[in-house]
Short mmCIF file of C-alpha atoms in Angstrom, two decimals:
data_model
loop_
_atom_site.label_atom_id
_atom_site.label_comp_id
_atom_site.label_asym_id
_atom_site.label_seq_id
_atom_site.Cartn_x
_atom_site.Cartn_y
_atom_site.Cartn_z
CA UNK A 1 25.15 80.26 108.02
CA UNK A 2 24.98 81.17 111.72
CA UNK A 3 21.56 79.57 111.99
CA UNK A 4 22.98 76.37 110.51
CA UNK A 5 25.49 75.95 113.37
CA UNK A 6 23.30 77.33 116.15
CA UNK A 7 21.77 73.95 117.17
CA UNK A 8 25.25 72.40 117.35
CA UNK A 9 26.56 75.30 119.42
CA UNK A 10 23.60 75.04 121.78
CA UNK A 11 24.16 71.28 122.10
CA UNK A 12 27.88 71.80 122.83
CA UNK A 13 27.05 74.49 125.39
CA UNK A 14 24.49 72.23 127.06
CA UNK A 15 26.93 69.34 127.23
CA UNK A 16 29.61 71.61 128.72
CA UNK A 17 27.20 72.84 131.37
CA UNK A 18 26.14 69.28 132.17
CA UNK A 19 29.75 68.11 132.48
CA UNK A 20 30.59 71.08 134.70
CA UNK A 21 27.54 70.45 136.88
CA UNK A 22 28.32 66.76 137.18
CA UNK A 23 31.90 67.66 138.10
CA UNK A 24 30.57 69.72 140.98
CA UNK A 25 28.41 66.78 142.08
CA UNK A 26 31.40 64.40 141.86
CA UNK A 27 33.51 66.68 144.05
CA UNK A 28 30.72 67.42 146.53
CA UNK A 29 29.19 63.98 146.96
CA UNK A 30 32.18 61.83 145.92
CA UNK A 31 30.22 59.76 143.39
CA UNK A 32 31.75 57.99 140.36
CA UNK A 33 34.34 58.69 139.02
CA UNK A 34 35.57 60.52 142.13
CA UNK A 35 37.57 57.52 143.37
CA UNK A 36 39.29 57.00 140.02
CA UNK A 37 40.22 60.68 139.71
CA UNK A 38 41.38 60.87 143.33
CA UNK A 39 43.58 57.78 143.04
CA UNK A 40 45.05 59.00 139.74
CA UNK A 41 45.78 62.40 141.29
CA UNK A 42 47.34 60.79 144.35
CA UNK A 43 49.43 58.53 142.11
CA UNK A 44 50.60 61.56 140.16
CA UNK A 45 51.58 63.30 143.41
CA UNK A 46 53.60 60.20 144.25
CA UNK A 47 55.44 60.58 140.96
CA UNK A 48 56.79 64.03 141.79
CA UNK A 49 57.69 63.10 145.36
CA UNK A 50 60.72 61.18 146.56
CA UNK A 51 61.21 58.17 144.32
CA UNK A 52 61.21 54.75 145.96
CA UNK A 53 62.96 53.30 142.95
CA UNK A 54 66.50 52.25 142.24
CA UNK A 55 67.96 55.56 141.08
CA UNK A 56 71.34 56.29 142.65
CA UNK A 57 72.58 59.43 144.33
CA UNK A 58 73.37 61.70 141.40
CA UNK A 59 75.76 63.97 143.26
CA UNK A 60 78.29 61.31 144.27
CA UNK A 61 81.59 61.22 142.36
CA UNK A 62 82.79 57.62 142.65
CA UNK A 63 86.48 56.90 142.88
CA UNK A 64 86.19 53.68 140.87
CA UNK A 65 84.65 53.25 137.42
CA UNK A 66 83.88 49.59 136.73
CA UNK A 67 82.10 47.90 133.83
CA UNK A 68 81.33 44.58 135.50
CA UNK A 69 80.41 43.54 139.04
CA UNK A 70 83.71 43.94 140.89
CA UNK A 71 85.22 42.67 144.15
CA UNK A 72 87.98 44.51 146.04
CA UNK A 73 89.68 42.95 149.05
CA UNK A 74 91.13 45.53 151.43
CA UNK A 75 92.37 43.36 154.31
CA UNK A 76 93.37 39.74 154.95
CA UNK A 77 90.90 39.66 157.84
CA UNK A 78 87.92 39.88 155.47
CA UNK A 79 85.39 37.10 155.96
CA UNK A 80 84.91 33.99 153.84
CA UNK A 81 81.15 33.60 154.21
CA UNK A 82 79.00 33.58 151.10
CA UNK A 83 76.80 36.62 150.49
CA UNK A 84 73.14 36.88 149.44
CA UNK A 85 72.64 39.93 147.20
CA UNK A 86 69.32 41.40 146.06
CA UNK A 87 68.82 42.16 142.38
CA UNK A 88 65.80 42.95 140.24
CA UNK A 89 64.82 43.61 136.63
CA UNK A 90 67.93 43.49 134.43
CA UNK A 91 70.35 42.46 137.19
CA UNK A 92 72.88 39.81 136.05
CA UNK A 93 71.02 39.43 132.76
CA UNK A 94 73.82 37.18 131.50
CA UNK A 95 72.47 34.57 133.93
CA UNK A 96 68.79 35.11 133.06
CA UNK A 97 67.41 37.24 130.25
CA UNK A 98 64.95 39.21 132.39
CA UNK A 99 67.41 39.55 135.27
CA UNK A 100 68.04 37.91 138.62
CA UNK A 101 65.84 38.47 141.63
CA UNK A 102 68.81 37.64 143.87
CA UNK A 103 72.04 35.68 143.85
CA UNK A 104 74.43 33.88 146.15
CA UNK A 105 78.12 34.58 145.63
CA UNK A 106 81.46 33.84 147.24
CA UNK A 107 84.01 36.45 148.29
CA UNK A 108 85.73 36.36 144.91
CA UNK A 109 82.50 37.46 143.25
CA UNK A 110 81.81 34.02 141.81
CA UNK A 111 78.07 33.46 141.36
CA UNK A 112 77.00 30.20 142.99
CA UNK A 113 73.23 30.38 142.78
CA UNK A 114 70.62 32.65 141.19
CA UNK A 115 66.90 33.20 141.65
CA UNK A 116 65.27 34.39 138.44
CA UNK A 117 63.29 37.60 138.17
CA UNK A 118 59.76 37.06 136.84
CA UNK A 119 58.48 40.26 135.17
CA UNK A 120 54.92 38.90 135.11
CA UNK A 121 54.71 38.24 138.86
CA UNK A 122 52.76 41.41 139.74
CA UNK A 123 51.06 42.09 136.40
CA UNK A 124 47.53 42.37 137.80
CA UNK A 125 47.79 44.58 140.87
CA UNK A 126 44.50 45.30 142.61
CA UNK A 127 45.56 47.66 145.42
CA UNK A 128 48.34 49.64 143.72
CA UNK A 129 47.65 52.46 141.24
CA UNK A 130 50.20 52.65 138.44
CA UNK A 131 50.38 55.09 135.53
CA UNK A 132 51.25 53.67 132.09
CA UNK A 133 54.73 54.56 130.80
CA UNK A 134 55.50 56.33 134.08
CA UNK A 135 55.30 53.86 136.96
CA UNK A 136 58.19 51.43 137.28
CA UNK A 137 57.92 47.64 137.51
CA UNK A 138 57.84 46.12 141.00
CA UNK A 139 61.31 45.36 142.32
CA UNK A 140 62.64 43.42 145.35
CA UNK A 141 63.69 45.14 148.57
CA UNK A 142 63.73 42.95 151.71
CA UNK A 143 64.76 39.28 151.68
CA UNK A 144 64.99 36.26 153.94
CA UNK A 145 66.83 33.12 152.79
CA UNK A 146 65.80 29.78 154.28
CA UNK A 147 68.25 26.90 154.64
CA UNK A 148 66.50 24.92 151.88
CA UNK A 149 66.94 27.72 149.35
CA UNK A 150 63.46 29.22 149.63
CA UNK A 151 63.49 32.98 149.38
CA UNK A 152 60.98 35.38 150.95
CA UNK A 153 60.87 38.80 149.27
CA UNK A 154 59.09 42.14 149.73
CA UNK A 155 58.39 44.30 146.68
CA UNK A 156 58.09 48.03 146.01
CA UNK A 157 57.02 49.84 142.83
CA UNK A 158 58.46 53.24 141.96
CA UNK A 159 56.21 56.12 140.93
CA UNK A 160 53.11 54.22 142.08
CA UNK A 161 50.48 54.72 144.75
CA UNK A 162 51.14 53.30 147.18
CA UNK A 163 54.78 52.33 146.73
CA UNK A 164 54.32 49.11 148.71
CA UNK A 165 53.26 46.02 146.75
CA UNK A 166 53.50 42.79 148.71
CA UNK A 167 55.32 39.64 149.64
CA UNK A 168 56.26 36.52 147.66
CA UNK A 169 57.96 33.24 148.49
CA UNK A 170 59.98 31.15 146.00
CA UNK A 171 61.68 27.80 146.12
CA UNK A 172 65.37 27.30 145.32
CA UNK A 173 64.52 26.87 141.62
CA UNK A 174 62.70 30.24 141.46
CA UNK A 175 59.25 28.63 141.38
CA UNK A 176 56.60 30.76 143.06
CA UNK A 177 55.21 29.13 146.20
CA UNK A 178 52.81 31.95 147.07
CA UNK A 179 52.37 35.69 146.78
CA UNK A 180 50.24 38.15 148.74
CA UNK A 181 49.41 41.70 147.69
CA UNK A 182 49.38 42.83 151.32
CA UNK A 183 51.07 46.20 150.69
CA UNK A 184 54.02 44.77 152.63
CA UNK A 185 57.26 46.68 152.22
CA UNK A 186 60.88 47.18 153.29
CA UNK A 187 62.69 44.68 155.55
CA UNK A 188 61.22 41.80 157.51
CA UNK A 189 62.06 39.14 160.12
CA UNK A 190 61.23 35.44 160.31
CA UNK A 191 60.91 33.61 163.64
CA UNK A 192 62.17 30.08 164.29
CA UNK A 193 58.57 28.82 164.15
CA UNK A 194 58.15 30.29 160.65
CA UNK A 195 56.05 33.32 161.58
CA UNK A 196 56.78 36.38 159.45
CA UNK A 197 56.98 39.91 160.89
CA UNK A 198 56.80 42.49 158.11
CA UNK A 199 56.02 46.21 157.66
CA UNK A 200 52.88 46.96 155.67
CA UNK A 201 50.67 49.96 155.14
CA UNK A 202 47.03 50.87 154.96
CA UNK A 203 45.84 53.86 152.93
CA UNK A 204 43.41 55.82 155.11
CA UNK A 205 41.50 59.08 154.78
CA UNK A 206 42.96 62.37 156.01
CA UNK A 207 42.91 63.74 158.69
CA UNK A 208 43.99 61.45 161.56
CA UNK A 209 43.66 62.64 165.15
CA UNK A 210 46.90 62.66 167.14
CA UNK A 211 45.92 60.71 170.25
CA UNK A 212 43.36 62.73 172.23
CA UNK A 213 44.83 66.12 171.33
CA UNK A 214 43.28 68.68 169.03
CA UNK A 215 46.17 68.24 166.60
CA UNK A 216 45.82 66.12 163.47
CA UNK A 217 47.87 64.47 160.78
CA UNK A 218 46.69 65.96 157.50
CA UNK A 219 47.46 65.44 153.83
CA UNK A 220 46.72 67.58 150.78
CA UNK A 221 46.10 64.41 148.76
CA UNK A 222 43.30 63.35 151.12
CA UNK A 223 45.09 60.07 151.81
CA UNK A 224 47.64 59.01 154.45
CA UNK A 225 49.89 55.97 154.73
CA UNK A 226 49.11 54.28 158.05
CA UNK A 227 51.88 51.77 158.80
CA UNK A 228 51.23 48.44 160.49
CA UNK A 229 53.28 45.42 161.46
CA UNK A 230 51.79 42.25 160.03
CA UNK A 231 52.35 38.90 161.74
CA UNK A 232 51.89 36.15 159.16
CA UNK A 233 52.02 32.38 159.21
CA UNK A 234 54.54 30.61 156.93
CA UNK A 235 51.97 30.63 154.10
CA UNK A 236 51.48 34.39 154.26
CA UNK A 237 48.13 34.36 156.05
CA UNK A 238 47.56 37.23 158.48
CA UNK A 239 47.63 36.22 162.15
CA UNK A 240 47.70 39.71 163.64
CA UNK A 241 48.01 43.35 162.60
CA UNK A 242 49.52 46.04 164.85
CA UNK A 243 48.82 49.67 163.83
CA UNK A 244 51.94 51.69 164.55
CA UNK A 245 50.28 55.09 165.03
CA UNK A 246 47.94 53.63 167.64
CA UNK A 247 50.87 51.94 169.39
CA UNK A 248 52.81 55.22 169.52
CA UNK A 249 49.84 57.26 170.76
CA UNK A 250 48.92 54.70 173.42
CA UNK A 251 52.54 54.67 174.58
CA UNK A 252 52.56 58.43 175.10
CA UNK A 253 54.65 59.46 172.08
CA UNK A 254 52.20 61.90 170.46
CA UNK A 255 54.79 64.65 170.91
CA UNK A 256 56.73 63.19 167.98
CA UNK A 257 53.99 64.50 165.68
CA UNK A 258 52.94 67.81 167.17
CA UNK A 259 54.51 71.26 166.90
CA UNK A 260 53.89 74.76 168.17
CA UNK A 261 52.50 76.94 165.38
CA UNK A 262 52.51 80.62 166.27
CA UNK A 263 49.97 81.44 163.57
CA UNK A 264 47.22 78.89 164.13
CA UNK A 265 48.24 76.98 167.27
CA UNK A 266 46.72 73.97 165.53
CA UNK A 267 49.81 71.79 165.81
CA UNK A 268 48.72 69.87 162.69
CA UNK A 269 51.34 67.57 161.18
CA UNK A 270 51.09 67.88 157.37
CA UNK A 271 52.27 64.73 155.58
CA UNK A 272 50.89 61.75 153.71
CA UNK A 273 53.59 59.46 155.20
CA UNK A 274 53.92 60.25 158.93
CA UNK A 275 56.08 57.28 159.94
CA UNK A 276 57.63 55.46 156.98
CA UNK A 277 58.18 52.25 158.92
CA UNK A 278 61.18 50.62 157.24
CA UNK A 279 62.31 47.64 159.34
CA UNK A 280 61.04 45.05 161.79
CA UNK A 281 63.54 43.03 163.85
CA UNK A 282 62.58 40.20 166.18
CA UNK A 283 64.13 39.99 169.66
CA UNK A 284 65.65 36.54 170.05
CA UNK A 285 65.88 34.68 173.39
CA UNK A 286 69.63 35.39 173.38
CA UNK A 287 69.16 39.14 172.92
CA UNK A 288 66.34 39.20 175.49
CA UNK A 289 68.96 38.34 178.15
CA UNK A 290 70.68 41.70 177.58
CA UNK A 291 68.11 43.63 179.62
CA UNK A 292 65.54 42.52 182.23
CA UNK A 293 62.79 44.44 180.43
CA UNK A 294 63.42 42.76 177.04
CA UNK A 295 61.35 39.73 176.08
CA UNK A 296 61.56 37.22 173.22
CA UNK A 297 59.27 38.31 170.38
CA UNK A 298 59.57 42.00 171.19
CA UNK A 299 60.03 43.94 167.96
CA UNK A 300 62.70 46.50 167.09
CA UNK A 301 61.26 48.95 164.54
CA UNK A 302 62.50 52.01 162.64
CA UNK A 303 60.42 55.05 161.64
CA UNK A 304 62.33 57.10 159.08
CA UNK A 305 60.09 60.17 158.95
CA UNK A 306 60.14 60.88 162.69
CA UNK A 307 63.82 59.93 163.14
CA UNK A 308 62.87 57.30 165.73
CA UNK A 309 63.75 53.71 166.62
CA UNK A 310 61.78 51.79 169.24
CA UNK A 311 61.12 48.40 170.81
CA UNK A 312 57.51 47.22 170.80
CA UNK A 313 55.83 44.70 173.10
CA UNK A 314 53.61 42.74 170.71
CA UNK A 315 51.40 41.49 173.55
CA UNK A 316 50.41 44.94 174.84
CA UNK A 317 51.00 46.89 171.60
CA UNK A 318 53.00 49.41 173.66
CA UNK A 319 56.52 50.72 173.19
CA UNK A 320 58.87 49.90 176.04
CA UNK A 321 61.92 51.76 174.67
CA UNK A 322 62.37 54.61 172.21
CA UNK A 323 65.15 56.82 170.88
CA UNK A 324 64.39 59.81 168.67
CA UNK A 325 66.40 62.69 167.27
CA UNK A 326 69.86 61.09 167.41
CA UNK A 327 69.67 60.00 163.76
CA UNK A 328 68.20 61.48 160.58
CA UNK A 329 66.10 59.35 158.19
CA UNK A 330 67.72 56.19 159.56
CA UNK A 331 67.36 52.59 158.38
CA UNK A 332 68.29 49.06 159.43
CA UNK A 333 68.52 49.05 163.26
CA UNK A 334 70.32 45.94 164.50
CA UNK A 335 70.97 44.60 167.98
CA UNK A 336 74.65 45.07 168.76
CA UNK A 337 76.81 45.13 171.90
CA UNK A 338 73.87 45.44 174.31
CA UNK A 339 72.43 48.32 172.33
CA UNK A 340 71.32 49.15 168.81
CA UNK A 341 73.47 49.71 165.72
CA UNK A 342 71.76 52.05 163.24
CA UNK A 343 72.47 53.10 159.66
CA UNK A 344 72.07 56.87 159.99
CA UNK A 345 71.44 58.02 156.43
CA UNK A 346 71.71 61.79 156.76
CA UNK A 347 73.23 62.40 160.20
CA UNK A 348 76.89 61.92 159.31
CA UNK A 349 79.80 64.19 158.45
CA UNK A 350 79.12 65.56 154.95
CA UNK A 351 82.86 65.55 154.17
CA UNK A 352 82.83 61.76 154.60
CA UNK A 353 79.63 61.34 152.59
CA UNK A 354 76.92 62.13 155.12
CA UNK A 355 75.95 58.57 156.10
CA UNK A 356 77.26 56.88 159.24
CA UNK A 357 76.83 53.89 161.53
CA UNK A 358 76.06 54.75 165.14
CA UNK A 359 75.50 52.71 168.27
CA UNK A 360 72.88 53.83 170.78
CA UNK A 361 72.88 52.14 174.17
CA UNK A 362 69.73 51.09 175.96
CA UNK A 363 70.61 53.60 178.67
CA UNK A 364 69.63 56.28 176.13
CA UNK A 365 73.07 57.81 176.07
CA UNK A 366 74.47 59.83 173.20
CA UNK A 367 75.13 57.96 169.94
CA UNK A 368 78.63 56.60 169.39
CA UNK A 369 79.91 56.85 165.81
CA UNK A 370 81.48 53.56 164.72
CA UNK A 371 81.86 54.27 160.99
CA UNK A 372 83.24 56.12 159.11
CA UNK A 373 86.00 57.56 161.25
CA UNK A 374 87.97 60.67 160.21
CA UNK A 375 91.31 58.96 160.78
CA UNK A 376 90.49 55.72 158.91
CA UNK A 377 90.58 55.59 155.12
CA UNK A 378 87.46 54.38 153.30
CA UNK A 379 87.16 53.23 149.65
CA UNK A 380 84.68 55.95 148.71
CA UNK A 381 82.29 58.47 150.20
CA UNK A 382 79.92 56.82 152.67
CA UNK A 383 76.60 57.99 151.31
CA UNK A 384 73.18 56.53 150.76
CA UNK A 385 70.56 59.24 150.83
CA UNK A 386 67.87 56.70 151.61
CA UNK A 387 67.52 52.92 151.92
CA UNK A 388 70.60 51.03 153.15
CA UNK A 389 70.88 47.65 154.89
CA UNK A 390 73.02 46.16 157.67
CA UNK A 391 73.72 42.55 158.60
CA UNK A 392 75.80 42.04 161.74
CA UNK A 393 78.02 38.97 161.51
CA UNK A 394 77.52 36.21 164.06
CA UNK A 395 81.00 36.95 165.40
CA UNK A 396 79.64 40.39 166.45
CA UNK A 397 82.81 42.05 165.12
CA UNK A 398 81.95 42.64 161.47
CA UNK A 399 78.96 44.11 159.66
CA UNK A 400 77.92 43.89 156.02
CA UNK A 401 76.62 47.24 154.81
CA UNK A 402 74.63 47.70 151.61
CA UNK A 403 75.39 51.29 150.59
CA UNK A 404 72.28 51.11 148.46
CA UNK A 405 72.41 54.35 146.51
CA UNK A 406 76.09 53.86 145.72
CA UNK A 407 75.60 50.33 144.41
CA UNK A 408 78.19 49.02 146.87
CA UNK A 409 78.59 46.43 149.60
CA UNK A 410 81.15 47.00 152.34
CA UNK A 411 82.26 44.58 155.01
CA UNK A 412 83.33 46.71 157.98
CA UNK A 413 85.35 45.88 161.09
CA UNK A 414 83.29 47.55 163.82
CA UNK A 415 86.25 47.60 166.19
CA UNK A 416 88.68 49.45 163.93
CA UNK A 417 86.34 51.15 161.46
CA UNK A 418 88.21 49.65 158.48
CA UNK A 419 86.53 48.41 155.31
CA UNK A 420 87.73 44.81 154.86
CA UNK A 421 85.99 43.87 151.62
CA UNK A 422 84.00 45.62 148.90
CA UNK A 423 81.63 44.67 146.09
CA UNK A 424 80.50 47.12 143.39
CA UNK A 425 77.54 46.31 141.18
CA UNK A 426 76.94 47.50 137.62
CA UNK A 427 75.07 45.58 134.95
CA UNK A 428 77.56 43.31 133.11
CA UNK A 429 78.88 44.85 129.90
CA UNK A 430 76.93 48.00 130.68
CA UNK A 431 77.92 51.65 130.65
CA UNK A 432 79.45 51.54 134.11
CA UNK A 433 76.43 53.05 135.88
CA UNK A 434 76.11 51.76 139.43
CA UNK A 435 72.84 50.00 140.32
CA UNK A 436 71.17 49.98 143.72
CA UNK A 437 71.62 47.07 146.12
CA UNK A 438 68.78 46.94 148.64
CA UNK A 439 69.77 43.88 150.67
CA UNK A 440 72.94 41.91 151.40
CA UNK A 441 73.26 39.15 153.99
CA UNK A 442 75.85 36.76 155.30
CA UNK A 443 75.07 33.12 154.43
CA UNK A 444 76.76 30.64 156.75
CA UNK A 445 75.36 27.32 155.51
CA UNK A 446 72.83 26.07 152.99
CA UNK A 447 71.30 22.67 152.26
CA UNK A 448 70.35 23.13 148.60
CA UNK A 449 72.26 22.46 145.40
CA UNK A 450 73.67 25.51 143.64
CA UNK A 451 72.49 26.13 140.10
CA UNK A 452 75.16 28.49 138.76
CA UNK A 453 78.27 27.37 136.92
CA UNK A 454 81.64 27.93 138.58
CA UNK A 455 82.98 29.51 135.40
CA UNK A 456 80.99 32.74 135.96
CA UNK A 457 83.65 34.40 138.09
CA UNK A 458 83.81 38.16 137.83
CA UNK A 459 87.01 40.24 137.84
#
């Protein structure tokens, strides 16, 4: 009997040895299928890291349980402007079966216009690795609304590698005008001439040298996100690409990445996401008048993972102003009162929620907390562990804050610290679970016909 199975056992043993040997060759010489295995491993590592998806902060006890999108007016001085709100898969499904990409609403919560979510938009991704039944569908993050109703949108994908997907532009009727899988992400700016300034990333091999020092940026996955600012024409074609690590090193900011290590003295910075660029703001001619060293087309950028906000000269690719260490994991820097208003995600008073709005002057003084204030009542805890979006009103007195991980929008009086108006989003007729809002913007005037019925008013 043993002799009968001996040839099969020898064959199995030989195959096992061959597979093992080829595995050694794959690892040593990086031949096929090394790339497939590496990307799958890296994607899996992304799954167990911080999610870029739309899950809300699980440790927040909300004061208000609502079962439909809900508006609360807290003061007669609240604004009357319409609001653009970002959505995604399943959002406002009573308006479109697959959900609404975004919508325009008035201050009573009445939906005036919707852009439909297309679940097939990013079906065939070439640069993003997704795992079946694990990776989430791409969802919208940053938005720019044009006067004619066209909508420019950046997309992320949760539990994918990388998390950044790209950029798409739609007309007022939700028809796709173009899309680009540029690995663009987060929040963008559009110039008056139509040029688009948007964060994007490149996946590069580890390690990366930190300027001319002996220190390096290293990653256990073998891959590192290298953030860039893309300058695109109105059709999404790349006009220029500015690598952010190079700009920081050439501007003398390598100390943001190095540390003293008593054991090895290597100073290596271990991370696969050294910067996490999350916003690009264009300096307008009006804002450029605030300081003699500011110029139109300078860029205000935010780097979450080094707690830094800076102003970049796009001509020289050098930083001319930088603040670091006054905020923790911040988002959404906005020009305000001859300085910068910042959504400081984790630097606030934990008893008030942990998130705050601070102003940092160009003189590099200490941050001034504008919201929340201990002596001013707020509707709920001010907390968004990550994400968050600000839009400063043109009157420079009010700001619209998307408290992303709480599924809330707050209009805040920056002078008094009072919340004037509030919007809470849950899926209509759902279980009352809040859903993330990534972007909210004031809309002052539009030149396109609205497509939503006026009988869709929410309570």
